[in-house]
mmCIF file of N, CA, C and O in Angstrom:
data_model
loop_
_atom_site.group_PDB
_atom_site.id
_atom_site.type_symbol
_atom_site.label_atom_id
_atom_site.label_comp_id
_atom_site.label_asym_id
_atom_site.label_seq_id
_atom_site.Cartn_x
_atom_site.Cartn_y
_atom_site.Cartn_z
ATOM 1 N N MET A 1 30.855 36.489 -17.316
ATOM 2 C CA MET A 1 30.057 35.629 -18.154
ATOM 3 C C MET A 1 28.987 36.471 -18.830
ATOM 4 O O MET A 1 28.211 37.146 -18.179
ATOM 5 N N GLY A 2 28.960 36.413 -20.151
ATOM 6 C CA GLY A 2 28.001 37.192 -20.898
ATOM 7 C C GLY A 2 26.663 36.473 -21.032
ATOM 8 O O GLY A 2 26.504 35.302 -20.693
ATOM 9 N N ARG A 3 25.703 37.195 -21.551
ATOM 10 C CA ARG A 3 24.350 36.672 -21.718
ATOM 11 C C ARG A 3 24.350 35.457 -22.640
ATOM 12 O O ARG A 3 23.663 34.475 -22.378
ATOM 13 N N GLU A 4 25.110 35.509 -23.705
ATOM 14 C CA GLU A 4 25.160 34.394 -24.657
ATOM 15 C C GLU A 4 25.735 33.143 -24.015
ATOM 16 O O GLU A 4 25.257 32.028 -24.255
ATOM 17 N N GLN A 5 26.742 33.315 -23.179
ATOM 18 C CA GLN A 5 27.338 32.164 -22.491
ATOM 19 C C GLN A 5 26.342 31.539 -21.501
ATOM 20 O O GLN A 5 26.270 30.329 -21.372
ATOM 21 N N ILE A 6 25.592 32.385 -20.814
ATOM 22 C CA ILE A 6 24.592 31.883 -19.869
ATOM 23 C C ILE A 6 23.501 31.114 -20.619
ATOM 24 O O ILE A 6 23.079 30.029 -20.196
ATOM 25 N N GLU A 7 23.043 31.669 -21.725
ATOM 26 C CA GLU A 7 22.012 30.995 -22.524
ATOM 27 C C GLU A 7 22.531 29.663 -23.068
ATOM 28 O O GLU A 7 21.808 28.673 -23.095
ATOM 29 N N GLU A 8 23.775 29.639 -23.478
ATOM 30 C CA GLU A 8 24.377 28.400 -23.984
ATOM 31 C C GLU A 8 24.491 27.358 -22.872
ATOM 32 O O GLU A 8 24.188 26.188 -23.060
ATOM 33 N N LEU A 9 24.897 27.815 -21.703
ATOM 34 C CA LEU A 9 25.015 26.927 -20.555
ATOM 35 C C LEU A 9 23.639 26.366 -20.159
ATOM 36 O O LEU A 9 23.497 25.176 -19.877
ATOM 37 N N LEU A 10 22.624 27.207 -20.150
ATOM 38 C CA LEU A 10 21.261 26.754 -19.849
ATOM 39 C C LEU A 10 20.761 25.760 -20.896
ATOM 40 O O LEU A 10 20.099 24.777 -20.556
ATOM 41 N N ALA A 11 21.067 26.007 -22.142
ATOM 42 C CA ALA A 11 20.642 25.104 -23.215
ATOM 43 C C ALA A 11 21.275 23.728 -23.050
ATOM 44 O O ALA A 11 20.670 22.711 -23.384
ATOM 45 N N ILE A 12 22.470 23.678 -22.510
ATOM 46 C CA ILE A 12 23.162 22.403 -22.294
ATOM 47 C C ILE A 12 22.648 21.714 -21.034
ATOM 48 O O ILE A 12 22.427 20.506 -21.008
ATOM 49 N N MET A 13 22.426 22.488 -19.957
ATOM 50 C CA MET A 13 22.095 21.896 -18.659
ATOM 51 C C MET A 13 20.605 21.638 -18.446
ATOM 52 O O MET A 13 20.231 20.722 -17.705
ATOM 53 N N LEU A 14 19.747 22.410 -19.068
ATOM 54 C CA LEU A 14 18.321 22.324 -18.788
ATOM 55 C C LEU A 14 17.691 20.987 -19.179
ATOM 56 O O LEU A 14 16.957 20.401 -18.373
ATOM 57 N N PRO A 15 17.940 20.450 -20.368
ATOM 58 C CA PRO A 15 17.296 19.171 -20.719
ATOM 59 C C PRO A 15 17.622 18.021 -19.760
ATOM 60 O O PRO A 15 16.698 17.329 -19.313
ATOM 61 N N PRO A 16 18.886 17.807 -19.379
ATOM 62 C CA PRO A 16 19.143 16.728 -18.417
ATOM 63 C C PRO A 16 18.472 16.972 -17.061
ATOM 64 O O PRO A 16 18.009 16.037 -16.411
ATOM 65 N N LEU A 17 18.415 18.221 -16.634
ATOM 66 C CA LEU A 17 17.758 18.531 -15.359
ATOM 67 C C LEU A 17 16.266 18.226 -15.433
ATOM 68 O O LEU A 17 15.681 17.698 -14.480
ATOM 69 N N LEU A 18 15.639 18.557 -16.536
ATOM 70 C CA LEU A 18 14.219 18.277 -16.697
ATOM 71 C C LEU A 18 13.949 16.773 -16.724
ATOM 72 O O LEU A 18 13.004 16.295 -16.100
ATOM 73 N N VAL A 19 14.783 16.035 -17.414
ATOM 74 C CA VAL A 19 14.638 14.579 -17.450
ATOM 75 C C VAL A 19 14.803 14.002 -16.051
ATOM 76 O O VAL A 19 14.037 13.135 -15.624
ATOM 77 N N ASN A 20 15.779 14.492 -15.331
ATOM 78 C CA ASN A 20 16.017 14.050 -13.961
ATOM 79 C C ASN A 20 14.809 14.352 -13.078
ATOM 80 O O ASN A 20 14.361 13.499 -12.307
ATOM 81 N N ASP A 21 14.253 15.561 -13.184
ATOM 82 C CA ASP A 21 13.090 15.941 -12.387
ATOM 83 C C ASP A 21 11.876 15.063 -12.720
ATOM 84 O O ASP A 21 11.156 14.634 -11.823
ATOM 85 N N ILE A 22 11.663 14.790 -13.983
ATOM 86 C CA ILE A 22 10.545 13.934 -14.388
ATOM 87 C C ILE A 22 10.729 12.518 -13.853
ATOM 88 O O ILE A 22 9.789 11.906 -13.344
ATOM 89 N N ALA A 23 11.932 12.004 -13.919
ATOM 90 C CA ALA A 23 12.197 10.658 -13.405
ATOM 91 C C ALA A 23 11.949 10.587 -11.897
ATOM 92 O O ALA A 23 11.361 9.622 -11.401
ATOM 93 N N ILE A 24 12.365 11.603 -11.176
ATOM 94 C CA ILE A 24 12.139 11.638 -9.727
ATOM 95 C C ILE A 24 10.648 11.703 -9.422
ATOM 96 O O ILE A 24 10.160 11.023 -8.514
ATOM 97 N N MET A 25 9.897 12.491 -10.174
ATOM 98 C CA MET A 25 8.452 12.586 -9.943
ATOM 99 C C MET A 25 7.763 11.251 -10.231
ATOM 100 O O MET A 25 6.892 10.823 -9.465
ATOM 101 N N VAL A 26 8.143 10.581 -11.306
ATOM 102 C CA VAL A 26 7.547 9.280 -11.629
ATOM 103 C C VAL A 26 7.873 8.269 -10.531
ATOM 104 O O VAL A 26 7.000 7.519 -10.084
ATOM 105 N N LEU A 27 9.106 8.249 -10.080
ATOM 106 C CA LEU A 27 9.505 7.347 -9.002
ATOM 107 C C LEU A 27 8.709 7.629 -7.726
ATOM 108 O O LEU A 27 8.250 6.702 -7.054
ATOM 109 N N ALA A 28 8.524 8.896 -7.397
ATOM 110 C CA ALA A 28 7.763 9.265 -6.202
ATOM 111 C C ALA A 28 6.314 8.801 -6.306
ATOM 112 O O ALA A 28 5.739 8.308 -5.332
ATOM 113 N N VAL A 29 5.723 8.918 -7.479
ATOM 114 C CA VAL A 29 4.341 8.466 -7.680
ATOM 115 C C VAL A 29 4.256 6.948 -7.520
ATOM 116 O O VAL A 29 3.361 6.429 -6.843
ATOM 117 N N VAL A 30 5.178 6.228 -8.124
ATOM 118 C CA VAL A 30 5.165 4.760 -8.032
ATOM 119 C C VAL A 30 5.346 4.312 -6.579
ATOM 120 O O VAL A 30 4.607 3.452 -6.094
ATOM 121 N N VAL A 31 6.299 4.888 -5.883
ATOM 122 C CA VAL A 31 6.527 4.535 -4.477
ATOM 123 C C VAL A 31 5.292 4.873 -3.647
ATOM 124 O O VAL A 31 4.878 4.091 -2.777
ATOM 125 N N GLY A 32 4.671 5.990 -3.910
ATOM 126 C CA GLY A 32 3.463 6.382 -3.191
ATOM 127 C C GLY A 32 2.315 5.415 -3.417
ATOM 128 O O GLY A 32 1.622 5.028 -2.468
ATOM 129 N N ILE A 33 2.122 4.992 -4.640
ATOM 130 C CA ILE A 33 1.036 4.054 -4.952
ATOM 131 C C ILE A 33 1.286 2.711 -4.282
ATOM 132 O O ILE A 33 0.391 2.137 -3.656
ATOM 133 N N VAL A 34 2.493 2.198 -4.395
ATOM 134 C CA VAL A 34 2.813 0.897 -3.783
ATOM 135 C C VAL A 34 2.658 0.978 -2.268
ATOM 136 O O VAL A 34 2.077 0.082 -1.651
ATOM 137 N N SER A 35 3.137 2.050 -1.668
ATOM 138 C CA SER A 35 3.050 2.201 -0.210
ATOM 139 C C SER A 35 1.605 2.258 0.258
ATOM 140 O O SER A 35 1.246 1.603 1.240
ATOM 141 N N THR A 36 0.777 3.024 -0.422
ATOM 142 C CA THR A 36 -0.615 3.126 0.008
ATOM 143 C C THR A 36 -1.357 1.817 -0.191
ATOM 144 O O THR A 36 -2.216 1.468 0.625
ATOM 145 N N HIS A 37 -1.025 1.060 -1.229
ATOM 146 C CA HIS A 37 -1.672 -0.244 -1.431
ATOM 147 C C HIS A 37 -1.263 -1.234 -0.350
ATOM 148 O O HIS A 37 -2.051 -2.089 0.044
ATOM 149 N N ARG A 38 -0.042 -1.140 0.119
ATOM 150 C CA ARG A 38 0.431 -2.048 1.172
ATOM 151 C C ARG A 38 -0.213 -1.737 2.520
ATOM 152 O O ARG A 38 -0.224 -2.574 3.409
ATOM 153 N N VAL A 39 -0.743 -0.521 2.674
ATOM 154 C CA VAL A 39 -1.427 -0.148 3.911
ATOM 155 C C VAL A 39 -2.947 -0.236 3.733
ATOM 156 O O VAL A 39 -3.639 -0.844 4.544
ATOM 157 N N ALA A 40 -3.464 0.372 2.694
ATOM 158 C CA ALA A 40 -4.917 0.410 2.490
ATOM 159 C C ALA A 40 -5.483 -0.965 2.155
ATOM 160 O O ALA A 40 -6.587 -1.303 2.583
ATOM 161 N N GLY A 41 -4.737 -1.769 1.417
ATOM 162 C CA GLY A 41 -5.212 -3.100 1.041
ATOM 163 C C GLY A 41 -5.520 -3.979 2.239
ATOM 164 O O GLY A 41 -6.617 -4.548 2.331
ATOM 165 N N PRO A 42 -4.598 -4.106 3.193
ATOM 166 C CA PRO A 42 -4.887 -4.924 4.369
ATOM 167 C C PRO A 42 -6.062 -4.396 5.198
ATOM 168 O O PRO A 42 -6.850 -5.177 5.727
ATOM 169 N N ILE A 43 -6.178 -3.089 5.317
ATOM 170 C CA ILE A 43 -7.300 -2.528 6.069
ATOM 171 C C ILE A 43 -8.614 -2.892 5.393
ATOM 172 O O ILE A 43 -9.565 -3.336 6.041
ATOM 173 N N TYR A 44 -8.667 -2.715 4.089
ATOM 174 C CA TYR A 44 -9.873 -3.079 3.337
ATOM 175 C C TYR A 44 -10.165 -4.573 3.483
ATOM 176 O O TYR A 44 -11.311 -4.980 3.695
ATOM 177 N N ARG A 45 -9.140 -5.381 3.377
ATOM 178 C CA ARG A 45 -9.300 -6.838 3.466
ATOM 179 C C ARG A 45 -9.848 -7.247 4.832
ATOM 180 O O ARG A 45 -10.772 -8.063 4.922
ATOM 181 N N MET A 46 -9.275 -6.687 5.898
ATOM 182 C CA MET A 46 -9.744 -7.034 7.239
ATOM 183 C C MET A 46 -11.185 -6.571 7.456
ATOM 184 O O MET A 46 -11.999 -7.296 8.029
ATOM 185 N N GLU A 47 -11.494 -5.393 6.969
ATOM 186 C CA GLU A 47 -12.863 -4.888 7.107
ATOM 187 C C GLU A 47 -13.856 -5.799 6.390
ATOM 188 O O GLU A 47 -14.891 -6.163 6.953
ATOM 189 N N SER A 48 -13.543 -6.195 5.168
ATOM 190 C CA SER A 48 -14.471 -7.049 4.419
ATOM 191 C C SER A 48 -14.581 -8.439 5.046
ATOM 192 O O SER A 48 -15.677 -9.027 5.090
ATOM 193 N N ASP A 49 -13.485 -8.977 5.577
ATOM 194 C CA ASP A 49 -13.542 -10.288 6.224
ATOM 195 C C ASP A 49 -14.319 -10.226 7.534
ATOM 196 O O ASP A 49 -15.054 -11.157 7.871
ATOM 197 N N ILE A 50 -14.192 -9.138 8.277
ATOM 198 C CA ILE A 50 -14.980 -8.971 9.497
ATOM 199 C C ILE A 50 -16.463 -8.878 9.146
ATOM 200 O O ILE A 50 -17.316 -9.462 9.827
ATOM 201 N N GLU A 51 -16.786 -8.170 8.075
ATOM 202 C CA GLU A 51 -18.179 -8.094 7.620
ATOM 203 C C GLU A 51 -18.718 -9.478 7.272
ATOM 204 O O GLU A 51 -19.857 -9.798 7.588
ATOM 205 N N ARG A 52 -17.891 -10.307 6.629
ATOM 206 C CA ARG A 52 -18.312 -11.666 6.294
ATOM 207 C C ARG A 52 -18.611 -12.466 7.551
ATOM 208 O O ARG A 52 -19.599 -13.201 7.625
ATOM 209 N N VAL A 53 -17.771 -12.329 8.564
ATOM 210 C CA VAL A 53 -17.989 -13.036 9.831
ATOM 211 C C VAL A 53 -19.269 -12.544 10.493
ATOM 212 O O VAL A 53 -20.076 -13.337 10.984
ATOM 213 N N LEU A 54 -19.474 -11.228 10.506
ATOM 214 C CA LEU A 54 -20.677 -10.670 11.120
ATOM 215 C C LEU A 54 -21.946 -11.110 10.407
ATOM 216 O O LEU A 54 -23.010 -11.191 11.029
ATOM 217 N N SER A 55 -21.825 -11.401 9.120
ATOM 218 C CA SER A 55 -23.002 -11.862 8.376
ATOM 219 C C SER A 55 -23.234 -13.362 8.525
ATOM 220 O O SER A 55 -24.175 -13.897 7.955
ATOM 221 N N GLY A 56 -22.367 -14.034 9.288
ATOM 222 C CA GLY A 56 -22.603 -15.441 9.593
ATOM 223 C C GLY A 56 -21.652 -16.430 8.950
ATOM 224 O O GLY A 56 -21.733 -17.621 9.210
ATOM 225 N N GLU A 57 -20.738 -15.980 8.115
ATOM 226 C CA GLU A 57 -19.761 -16.892 7.503
ATOM 227 C C GLU A 57 -18.741 -17.317 8.553
ATOM 228 O O GLU A 57 -18.038 -16.501 9.109
ATOM 229 N N SER A 58 -18.671 -18.602 8.810
ATOM 230 C CA SER A 58 -17.770 -19.053 9.870
ATOM 231 C C SER A 58 -16.372 -19.377 9.354
ATOM 232 O O SER A 58 -15.439 -19.462 10.136
ATOM 233 N N HIS A 59 -16.216 -19.545 8.074
ATOM 234 C CA HIS A 59 -14.898 -19.931 7.541
ATOM 235 C C HIS A 59 -14.079 -18.745 7.022
ATOM 236 O O HIS A 59 -13.030 -18.935 6.432
ATOM 237 N N ALA A 60 -14.542 -17.538 7.245
ATOM 238 C CA ALA A 60 -13.815 -16.354 6.768
ATOM 239 C C ALA A 60 -12.547 -16.150 7.599
ATOM 240 O O ALA A 60 -12.573 -16.243 8.816
ATOM 241 N N ARG A 61 -11.444 -15.902 6.923
ATOM 242 C CA ARG A 61 -10.173 -15.614 7.578
ATOM 243 C C ARG A 61 -9.464 -14.518 6.786
ATOM 244 O O ARG A 61 -9.594 -14.432 5.573
ATOM 245 N N VAL A 62 -8.692 -13.722 7.500
ATOM 246 C CA VAL A 62 -7.929 -12.646 6.861
ATOM 247 C C VAL A 62 -6.654 -13.241 6.286
ATOM 248 O O VAL A 62 -5.881 -13.879 6.996
ATOM 249 N N ARG A 63 -6.449 -13.050 4.999
ATOM 250 C CA ARG A 63 -5.219 -13.490 4.332
ATOM 251 C C ARG A 63 -4.616 -12.286 3.616
ATOM 252 O O ARG A 63 -5.247 -11.707 2.749
ATOM 253 N N LEU A 64 -3.398 -11.944 4.012
ATOM 254 C CA LEU A 64 -2.719 -10.792 3.430
ATOM 255 C C LEU A 64 -1.649 -11.247 2.443
ATOM 256 O O LEU A 64 -1.182 -12.381 2.500
ATOM 257 N N ARG A 65 -1.284 -10.323 1.575
ATOM 258 C CA ARG A 65 -0.190 -10.584 0.638
ATOM 259 C C ARG A 65 1.134 -10.445 1.362
ATOM 260 O O ARG A 65 1.238 -9.734 2.364
ATOM 261 N N ARG A 66 2.139 -11.112 0.862
ATOM 262 C CA ARG A 66 3.483 -10.975 1.426
ATOM 263 C C ARG A 66 3.915 -9.515 1.303
ATOM 264 O O ARG A 66 3.790 -8.904 0.252
ATOM 265 N N GLY A 67 4.400 -8.964 2.395
ATOM 266 C CA GLY A 67 4.867 -7.580 2.383
ATOM 267 C C GLY A 67 3.811 -6.569 2.781
ATOM 268 O O GLY A 67 4.115 -5.386 2.916
ATOM 269 N N ASP A 68 2.551 -7.007 2.966
ATOM 270 C CA ASP A 68 1.509 -6.083 3.389
ATOM 271 C C ASP A 68 1.749 -5.631 4.825
ATOM 272 O O ASP A 68 2.383 -6.331 5.616
ATOM 273 N N ALA A 69 1.203 -4.482 5.151
ATOM 274 C CA ALA A 69 1.285 -3.960 6.512
ATOM 275 C C ALA A 69 0.303 -4.701 7.410
ATOM 276 O O ALA A 69 -0.645 -5.327 6.928
ATOM 277 N N PHE A 70 0.533 -4.638 8.692
ATOM 278 C CA PHE A 70 -0.363 -5.151 9.725
ATOM 279 C C PHE A 70 -0.509 -6.667 9.790
ATOM 280 O O PHE A 70 -1.597 -7.169 10.091
ATOM 281 N N PRO A 71 0.534 -7.457 9.579
ATOM 282 C CA PRO A 71 0.351 -8.912 9.668
ATOM 283 C C PRO A 71 -0.016 -9.371 11.083
ATOM 284 O O PRO A 71 -0.794 -10.313 11.249
ATOM 285 N N GLU A 72 0.511 -8.671 12.100
ATOM 286 C CA GLU A 72 0.181 -9.046 13.481
ATOM 287 C C GLU A 72 -1.295 -8.782 13.767
ATOM 288 O O GLU A 72 -1.953 -9.579 14.438
ATOM 289 N N LEU A 73 -1.816 -7.682 13.262
ATOM 290 C CA LEU A 73 -3.229 -7.371 13.450
ATOM 291 C C LEU A 73 -4.104 -8.406 12.750
ATOM 292 O O LEU A 73 -5.119 -8.842 13.298
ATOM 293 N N ALA A 74 -3.710 -8.810 11.561
ATOM 294 C CA ALA A 74 -4.467 -9.847 10.843
ATOM 295 C C ALA A 74 -4.471 -11.149 11.636
ATOM 296 O O ALA A 74 -5.507 -11.827 11.715
ATOM 297 N N ASP A 75 -3.350 -11.497 12.248
ATOM 298 C CA ASP A 75 -3.297 -12.700 13.087
ATOM 299 C C ASP A 75 -4.263 -12.585 14.261
ATOM 300 O O ASP A 75 -4.967 -13.545 14.599
ATOM 301 N N LYS A 76 -4.312 -11.426 14.890
ATOM 302 C CA LYS A 76 -5.216 -11.219 16.023
ATOM 303 C C LYS A 76 -6.680 -11.267 15.578
ATOM 304 O O LYS A 76 -7.529 -11.817 16.283
ATOM 305 N N VAL A 77 -6.978 -10.698 14.423
ATOM 306 C CA VAL A 77 -8.343 -10.758 13.896
ATOM 307 C C VAL A 77 -8.723 -12.211 13.622
ATOM 308 O O VAL A 77 -9.828 -12.649 13.964
ATOM 309 N N ASN A 78 -7.817 -12.981 13.049
ATOM 310 C CA ASN A 78 -8.095 -14.401 12.798
ATOM 311 C C ASN A 78 -8.305 -15.158 14.108
ATOM 312 O O ASN A 78 -9.189 -16.021 14.199
ATOM 313 N N GLU A 79 -7.520 -14.838 15.113
ATOM 314 C CA GLU A 79 -7.694 -15.480 16.420
ATOM 315 C C GLU A 79 -9.062 -15.131 17.002
ATOM 316 O O GLU A 79 -9.760 -16.001 17.546
ATOM 317 N N LEU A 80 -9.465 -13.879 16.865
ATOM 318 C CA LEU A 80 -10.779 -13.450 17.341
ATOM 319 C C LEU A 80 -11.893 -14.182 16.603
ATOM 320 O O LEU A 80 -12.865 -14.636 17.215
ATOM 321 N N ILE A 81 -11.741 -14.328 15.290
ATOM 322 C CA ILE A 81 -12.744 -15.041 14.496
ATOM 323 C C ILE A 81 -12.843 -16.492 14.960
ATOM 324 O O ILE A 81 -13.954 -17.036 15.104
ATOM 325 N N GLU A 82 -11.715 -17.128 15.195
ATOM 326 C CA GLU A 82 -11.728 -18.521 15.665
ATOM 327 C C GLU A 82 -12.431 -18.634 17.014
ATOM 328 O O GLU A 82 -13.228 -19.560 17.240
ATOM 329 N N ARG A 83 -12.168 -17.701 17.913
ATOM 330 C CA ARG A 83 -12.822 -17.732 19.221
ATOM 331 C C ARG A 83 -14.334 -17.510 19.088
ATOM 332 O O ARG A 83 -15.126 -18.139 19.790
ATOM 333 N N LEU A 84 -14.727 -16.614 18.196
ATOM 334 C CA LEU A 84 -16.158 -16.413 17.958
ATOM 335 C C LEU A 84 -16.799 -17.668 17.402
ATOM 336 O O LEU A 84 -17.908 -18.049 17.810
ATOM 337 N N ASP A 85 -16.106 -18.334 16.464
ATOM 338 C CA ASP A 85 -16.626 -19.587 15.911
ATOM 339 C C ASP A 85 -16.784 -20.639 17.002
ATOM 340 O O ASP A 85 -17.794 -21.335 17.063
ATOM 341 N N ASP A 86 -15.769 -20.744 17.886
ATOM 342 C CA ASP A 86 -15.850 -21.698 18.989
ATOM 343 C C ASP A 86 -17.016 -21.370 19.908
ATOM 344 O O ASP A 86 -17.750 -22.265 20.353
ATOM 345 N N ALA A 87 -17.222 -20.091 20.196
ATOM 346 C CA ALA A 87 -18.317 -19.678 21.084
ATOM 347 C C ALA A 87 -19.663 -19.959 20.432
ATOM 348 O O ALA A 87 -20.618 -20.351 21.119
ATOM 349 N N ARG A 88 -19.775 -19.763 19.120
ATOM 350 C CA ARG A 88 -21.031 -20.049 18.416
ATOM 351 C C ARG A 88 -21.360 -21.535 18.456
ATOM 352 O O ARG A 88 -22.517 -21.917 18.520
ATOM 353 N N ARG A 89 -20.340 -22.381 18.372
ATOM 354 C CA ARG A 89 -20.558 -23.826 18.371
ATOM 355 C C ARG A 89 -20.903 -24.382 19.742
ATOM 356 O O ARG A 89 -21.500 -25.426 19.851
ATOM 357 N N SER A 90 -20.486 -23.682 20.804
ATOM 358 C CA SER A 90 -20.744 -24.199 22.161
ATOM 359 C C SER A 90 -22.135 -23.846 22.647
ATOM 360 O O SER A 90 -22.863 -23.107 22.186
#
């Protein structure tokens, strides 16, 4: 294979490879953003709702979006909030 044939082959193969690489990078960024929001969002939400309870709001409850991480933890936090509300009332 001569130099001209290699250059011709690269000219044919390089653009599709670059497009493929760019598409994979964009997909990786999108998946990364969605994944971090599904984890960081619930943590932020629970923290802010706990702060509301600590400041005296008795009706604060953790509500997560469908598909968010930590639904069991949110349920336990809500149960804890309810028990605190019951203890405050007694």
